[in-house]
Amino acid sequence: MTGLMSELMTGLMNWWEGISPYWFAVTVYLTGSVIVLWLWLSIVRVLPRPLGGLSWLLVLTLLLTPTVTEGVNASLAPAVVGLLIGVFTKNPVLALYSLLPMLLVFGVGCLAGFIWQRVQMAHAAALAESARIAPAHPVPASDSVLPK
C-alpha cells in the first residue's frame, strides 16, 4: 500500500513539475474571471436591462482584454494592469496603449449586443405574428357553425 501511494505521489509531482508556471497562472486567472463574471450575473439580473448588459460588458472588458507586456519577460497580461501602471507612473503612452484594446473590446461587445437585441426583437415579433394568425384553440370540424 505504501509503495502504491509513493508511486502515485511521484507521478503527481512529475506531472506538476511539467506544468509551466505561466500557463498555470493564465489558467487560474481565466477561471477566476469566469467565476467573477458568473457572480456578476446575479447583480446584473436586478439592474435594468441596458444598464445590466453594459455593466457586464464593462466587467468583461476590464478582466479579459489582453495586452502584451514589454521587456525581457514579455507575455500576455490583462490590459487593465497596463492602464493602471501607466496612470500611476504618469506614462500616458503606456496608458493609451492599454486603453485602446479595452475600448476596442467594449465597442465590439456593444455592437454584438446591438445585433443580439435586434435578433431577439425580430424573433419576438415573428412569434407574436404567428400567435395572432394561428388560433389558440382550433375549432373542431363537428362544432362547425355551417349548416349541414
PDB file of C-alpha atoms in Angstrom:
ATOM      1  CA  MET A   1       0.000   0.000   0.000  1.00  0.00           C
ATOM      2  CA  THR A   2       2.825   2.380   0.868  1.00  0.00           C
ATOM      3  CA  GLY A   3       4.575   1.604  -2.421  1.00  0.00           C
ATOM      4  CA  LEU A   4       1.421   2.407  -4.386  1.00  0.00           C
ATOM      5  CA  MET A   5       0.971   5.744  -2.611  1.00  0.00           C
ATOM      6  CA  SER A   6       4.633   6.562  -3.154  1.00  0.00           C
ATOM      7  CA  GLU A   7       4.325   5.831  -6.878  1.00  0.00           C
ATOM      8  CA  LEU A   8       1.170   7.940  -7.152  1.00  0.00           C
ATOM      9  CA  MET A   9       2.772  10.879  -5.362  1.00  0.00           C
ATOM     10  CA  THR A  10       5.908  10.600  -7.502  1.00  0.00           C
ATOM     11  CA  GLY A  11       3.808  10.560 -10.667  1.00  0.00           C
ATOM     12  CA  LEU A  12       1.796  13.536  -9.430  1.00  0.00           C
ATOM     13  CA  MET A  13       4.930  15.516  -8.607  1.00  0.00           C
ATOM     14  CA  ASN A  14       6.475  14.728 -12.011  1.00  0.00           C
ATOM     15  CA  TRP A  15       3.270  15.856 -13.731  1.00  0.00           C
ATOM     16  CA  TRP A  16       3.114  19.015 -11.577  1.00  0.00           C
ATOM     17  CA  GLU A  17       6.728  19.956 -12.406  1.00  0.00           C
ATOM     18  CA  GLY A  18       5.958  19.614 -16.109  1.00  0.00           C
ATOM     19  CA  ILE A  19       3.357  22.400 -15.961  1.00  0.00           C
ATOM     20  CA  SER A  20       4.689  25.801 -16.926  1.00  0.00           C
ATOM     21  CA  PRO A  21       4.135  28.439 -14.219  1.00  0.00           C
ATOM     22  CA  TYR A  22       2.945  30.857 -16.919  1.00  0.00           C
ATOM     23  CA  TRP A  23       0.156  28.566 -18.151  1.00  0.00           C
ATOM     24  CA  PHE A  24      -0.795  27.714 -14.596  1.00  0.00           C
ATOM     25  CA  ALA A  25      -1.176  31.436 -13.829  1.00  0.00           C
ATOM     26  CA  VAL A  26      -3.187  32.005 -17.029  1.00  0.00           C
ATOM     27  CA  THR A  27      -5.497  29.094 -16.190  1.00  0.00           C
ATOM     28  CA  VAL A  28      -6.072  30.351 -12.650  1.00  0.00           C
ATOM     29  CA  TYR A  29      -6.721  33.899 -13.920  1.00  0.00           C
ATOM     30  CA  LEU A  30      -9.192  32.768 -16.581  1.00  0.00           C
ATOM     31  CA  THR A  31     -11.002  30.503 -14.121  1.00  0.00           C
ATOM     32  CA  GLY A  32     -11.245  33.348 -11.615  1.00  0.00           C
ATOM     33  CA  SER A  33     -12.519  35.699 -14.327  1.00  0.00           C
ATOM     34  CA  VAL A  34     -15.227  33.236 -15.351  1.00  0.00           C
ATOM     35  CA  ILE A  35     -16.291  32.894 -11.702  1.00  0.00           C
ATOM     36  CA  VAL A  36     -16.414  36.696 -11.271  1.00  0.00           C
ATOM     37  CA  LEU A  37     -18.479  37.092 -14.452  1.00  0.00           C
ATOM     38  CA  TRP A  38     -20.838  34.315 -13.334  1.00  0.00           C
ATOM     39  CA  LEU A  39     -21.300  36.001  -9.948  1.00  0.00           C
ATOM     40  CA  TRP A  40     -21.770  39.376 -11.633  1.00  0.00           C
ATOM     41  CA  LEU A  41     -24.767  37.902 -13.469  1.00  0.00           C
ATOM     42  CA  SER A  42     -26.658  37.747 -10.162  1.00  0.00           C
ATOM     43  CA  ILE A  43     -26.140  41.507  -9.757  1.00  0.00           C
ATOM     44  CA  VAL A  44     -26.964  42.213 -13.402  1.00  0.00           C
ATOM     45  CA  ARG A  45     -30.335  40.455 -13.180  1.00  0.00           C
ATOM     46  CA  VAL A  46     -31.508  43.063 -10.648  1.00  0.00           C
ATOM     47  CA  LEU A  47     -30.423  46.063 -12.749  1.00  0.00           C
ATOM     48  CA  PRO A  48     -32.448  47.487 -15.644  1.00  0.00           C
ATOM     49  CA  ARG A  49     -31.789  45.654 -18.895  1.00  0.00           C
ATOM     50  CA  PRO A  50     -29.473  48.076 -20.771  1.00  0.00           C
ATOM     51  CA  LEU A  51     -27.554  49.048 -17.630  1.00  0.00           C
ATOM     52  CA  GLY A  52     -27.081  45.422 -16.623  1.00  0.00           C
ATOM     53  CA  GLY A  53     -25.807  44.385 -20.041  1.00  0.00           C
ATOM     54  CA  LEU A  54     -23.403  47.305 -20.243  1.00  0.00           C
ATOM     55  CA  SER A  55     -22.073  46.708 -16.722  1.00  0.00           C
ATOM     56  CA  TRP A  56     -21.481  43.031 -17.527  1.00  0.00           C
ATOM     57  CA  LEU A  57     -19.686  44.061 -20.714  1.00  0.00           C
ATOM     58  CA  LEU A  58     -17.577  46.562 -18.755  1.00  0.00           C
ATOM     59  CA  VAL A  59     -16.521  43.888 -16.240  1.00  0.00           C
ATOM     60  CA  LEU A  60     -15.755  41.509 -19.115  1.00  0.00           C
ATOM     61  CA  THR A  61     -13.661  44.218 -20.781  1.00  0.00           C
ATOM     62  CA  LEU A  62     -11.720  45.012 -17.618  1.00  0.00           C
ATOM     63  CA  LEU A  63     -10.995  41.378 -16.824  1.00  0.00           C
ATOM     64  CA  LEU A  64     -10.379  39.760 -20.188  1.00  0.00           C
ATOM     65  CA  THR A  65      -8.859  42.330 -22.556  1.00  0.00           C
ATOM     66  CA  PRO A  66      -5.311  41.112 -23.197  1.00  0.00           C
ATOM     67  CA  THR A  67      -2.186  43.099 -23.895  1.00  0.00           C
ATOM     68  CA  VAL A  68       1.462  42.190 -24.291  1.00  0.00           C
ATOM     69  CA  THR A  69       3.878  43.311 -21.613  1.00  0.00           C
ATOM     70  CA  GLU A  70       7.186  44.823 -22.597  1.00  0.00           C
ATOM     71  CA  GLY A  71      10.682  43.884 -21.574  1.00  0.00           C
ATOM     72  CA  VAL A  72      12.692  40.702 -21.337  1.00  0.00           C
ATOM     73  CA  ASN A  73       9.853  38.664 -19.827  1.00  0.00           C
ATOM     74  CA  ALA A  74       7.196  39.786 -22.338  1.00  0.00           C
ATOM     75  CA  SER A  75       3.971  37.816 -22.029  1.00  0.00           C
ATOM     76  CA  LEU A  76       0.206  38.261 -22.049  1.00  0.00           C
ATOM     77  CA  ALA A  77      -1.368  40.294 -19.277  1.00  0.00           C
ATOM     78  CA  PRO A  78      -4.711  41.995 -18.668  1.00  0.00           C
ATOM     79  CA  ALA A  79      -4.806  45.431 -20.293  1.00  0.00           C
ATOM     80  CA  VAL A  80      -6.218  46.985 -17.128  1.00  0.00           C
ATOM     81  CA  VAL A  81      -2.877  46.260 -15.401  1.00  0.00           C
ATOM     82  CA  GLY A  82      -1.010  48.201 -18.094  1.00  0.00           C
ATOM     83  CA  LEU A  83      -3.551  51.001 -17.823  1.00  0.00           C
ATOM     84  CA  LEU A  84      -3.114  51.246 -14.053  1.00  0.00           C
ATOM     85  CA  ILE A  85       0.684  51.138 -14.314  1.00  0.00           C
ATOM     86  CA  GLY A  86       0.561  53.844 -16.994  1.00  0.00           C
ATOM     87  CA  VAL A  87      -1.645  56.053 -14.825  1.00  0.00           C
ATOM     88  CA  PHE A  88       0.359  55.536 -11.622  1.00  0.00           C
ATOM     89  CA  THR A  89       3.731  56.085 -13.306  1.00  0.00           C
ATOM     90  CA  LYS A  90       2.335  59.054 -15.285  1.00  0.00           C
ATOM     91  CA  ASN A  91       3.232  57.393 -18.565  1.00  0.00           C
ATOM     92  CA  PRO A  92       0.463  58.475 -20.982  1.00  0.00           C
ATOM     93  CA  VAL A  93       1.786  56.356 -23.863  1.00  0.00           C
ATOM     94  CA  LEU A  94       1.521  53.134 -21.843  1.00  0.00           C
ATOM     95  CA  ALA A  95      -1.905  54.141 -20.540  1.00  0.00           C
ATOM     96  CA  LEU A  96      -3.129  54.880 -24.066  1.00  0.00           C
ATOM     97  CA  TYR A  97      -1.685  51.645 -25.492  1.00  0.00           C
ATOM     98  CA  SER A  98      -3.504  49.728 -22.755  1.00  0.00           C
ATOM     99  CA  LEU A  99      -6.744  51.687 -23.098  1.00  0.00           C
ATOM    100  CA  LEU A 100      -7.126  51.252 -26.867  1.00  0.00           C
ATOM    101  CA  PRO A 101      -7.587  47.438 -26.817  1.00  0.00           C
ATOM    102  CA  MET A 102     -10.079  47.833 -23.982  1.00  0.00           C
ATOM    103  CA  LEU A 103     -12.083  50.361 -25.998  1.00  0.00           C
ATOM    104  CA  LEU A 104     -11.985  48.027 -28.982  1.00  0.00           C
ATOM    105  CA  VAL A 105     -13.319  45.095 -26.935  1.00  0.00           C
ATOM    106  CA  PHE A 106     -16.025  47.302 -25.404  1.00  0.00           C
ATOM    107  CA  GLY A 107     -17.030  48.649 -28.835  1.00  0.00           C
ATOM    108  CA  VAL A 108     -17.197  45.203 -30.417  1.00  0.00           C
ATOM    109  CA  GLY A 109     -19.201  43.991 -27.415  1.00  0.00           C
ATOM    110  CA  CYS A 110     -21.659  46.882 -27.783  1.00  0.00           C
ATOM    111  CA  LEU A 111     -22.040  46.095 -31.493  1.00  0.00           C
ATOM    112  CA  ALA A 112     -22.625  42.405 -30.728  1.00  0.00           C
ATOM    113  CA  GLY A 113     -25.167  43.378 -28.060  1.00  0.00           C
ATOM    114  CA  PHE A 114     -26.973  45.655 -30.521  1.00  0.00           C
ATOM    115  CA  ILE A 115     -27.160  42.888 -33.126  1.00  0.00           C
ATOM    116  CA  TRP A 116     -28.305  40.380 -30.488  1.00  0.00           C
ATOM    117  CA  GLN A 117     -31.038  42.772 -29.327  1.00  0.00           C
ATOM    118  CA  ARG A 118     -32.257  43.247 -32.918  1.00  0.00           C
ATOM    119  CA  VAL A 119     -32.350  39.476 -33.485  1.00  0.00           C
ATOM    120  CA  GLN A 120     -34.341  38.994 -30.272  1.00  0.00           C
ATOM    121  CA  MET A 121     -36.802  41.742 -31.255  1.00  0.00           C
ATOM    122  CA  ALA A 122     -37.303  40.193 -34.709  1.00  0.00           C
ATOM    123  CA  HIS A 123     -37.815  36.754 -33.149  1.00  0.00           C
ATOM    124  CA  ALA A 124     -40.364  38.131 -30.662  1.00  0.00           C
ATOM    125  CA  ALA A 125     -42.212  39.942 -33.455  1.00  0.00           C
ATOM    126  CA  ALA A 126     -42.334  36.745 -35.520  1.00  0.00           C
ATOM    127  CA  LEU A 127     -43.696  34.814 -32.543  1.00  0.00           C
ATOM    128  CA  ALA A 128     -46.350  37.468 -31.906  1.00  0.00           C
ATOM    129  CA  GLU A 129     -47.325  37.434 -35.570  1.00  0.00           C
ATOM    130  CA  SER A 130     -47.649  33.642 -35.645  1.00  0.00           C
ATOM    131  CA  ALA A 131     -49.689  33.698 -32.436  1.00  0.00           C
ATOM    132  CA  ARG A 132     -52.042  36.288 -33.926  1.00  0.00           C
ATOM    133  CA  ILE A 133     -52.563  34.281 -37.135  1.00  0.00           C
ATOM    134  CA  ALA A 134     -53.000  30.820 -35.616  1.00  0.00           C
ATOM    135  CA  PRO A 135     -55.950  30.482 -33.238  1.00  0.00           C
ATOM    136  CA  ALA A 136     -55.117  29.445 -29.716  1.00  0.00           C
ATOM    137  CA  HIS A 137     -57.846  26.770 -29.650  1.00  0.00           C
ATOM    138  CA  PRO A 138     -58.698  25.348 -33.068  1.00  0.00           C
ATOM    139  CA  VAL A 139     -62.389  24.703 -33.634  1.00  0.00           C
ATOM    140  CA  PRO A 140     -63.150  21.031 -34.343  1.00  0.00           C
ATOM    141  CA  ALA A 141     -64.989  20.245 -37.599  1.00  0.00           C
ATOM    142  CA  SER A 142     -68.019  18.748 -35.808  1.00  0.00           C
ATOM    143  CA  ASP A 143     -68.661  22.011 -33.915  1.00  0.00           C
ATOM    144  CA  SER A 144     -68.814  23.982 -37.120  1.00  0.00           C
ATOM    145  CA  VAL A 145     -71.469  26.668 -37.407  1.00  0.00           C
ATOM    146  CA  LEU A 146     -72.054  25.871 -41.071  1.00  0.00           C
ATOM    147  CA  PRO A 147     -75.447  24.313 -41.911  1.00  0.00           C
ATOM    148  CA  LYS A 148     -75.473  20.601 -42.561  1.00  0.00           C
TER     149      LYS A 148
END
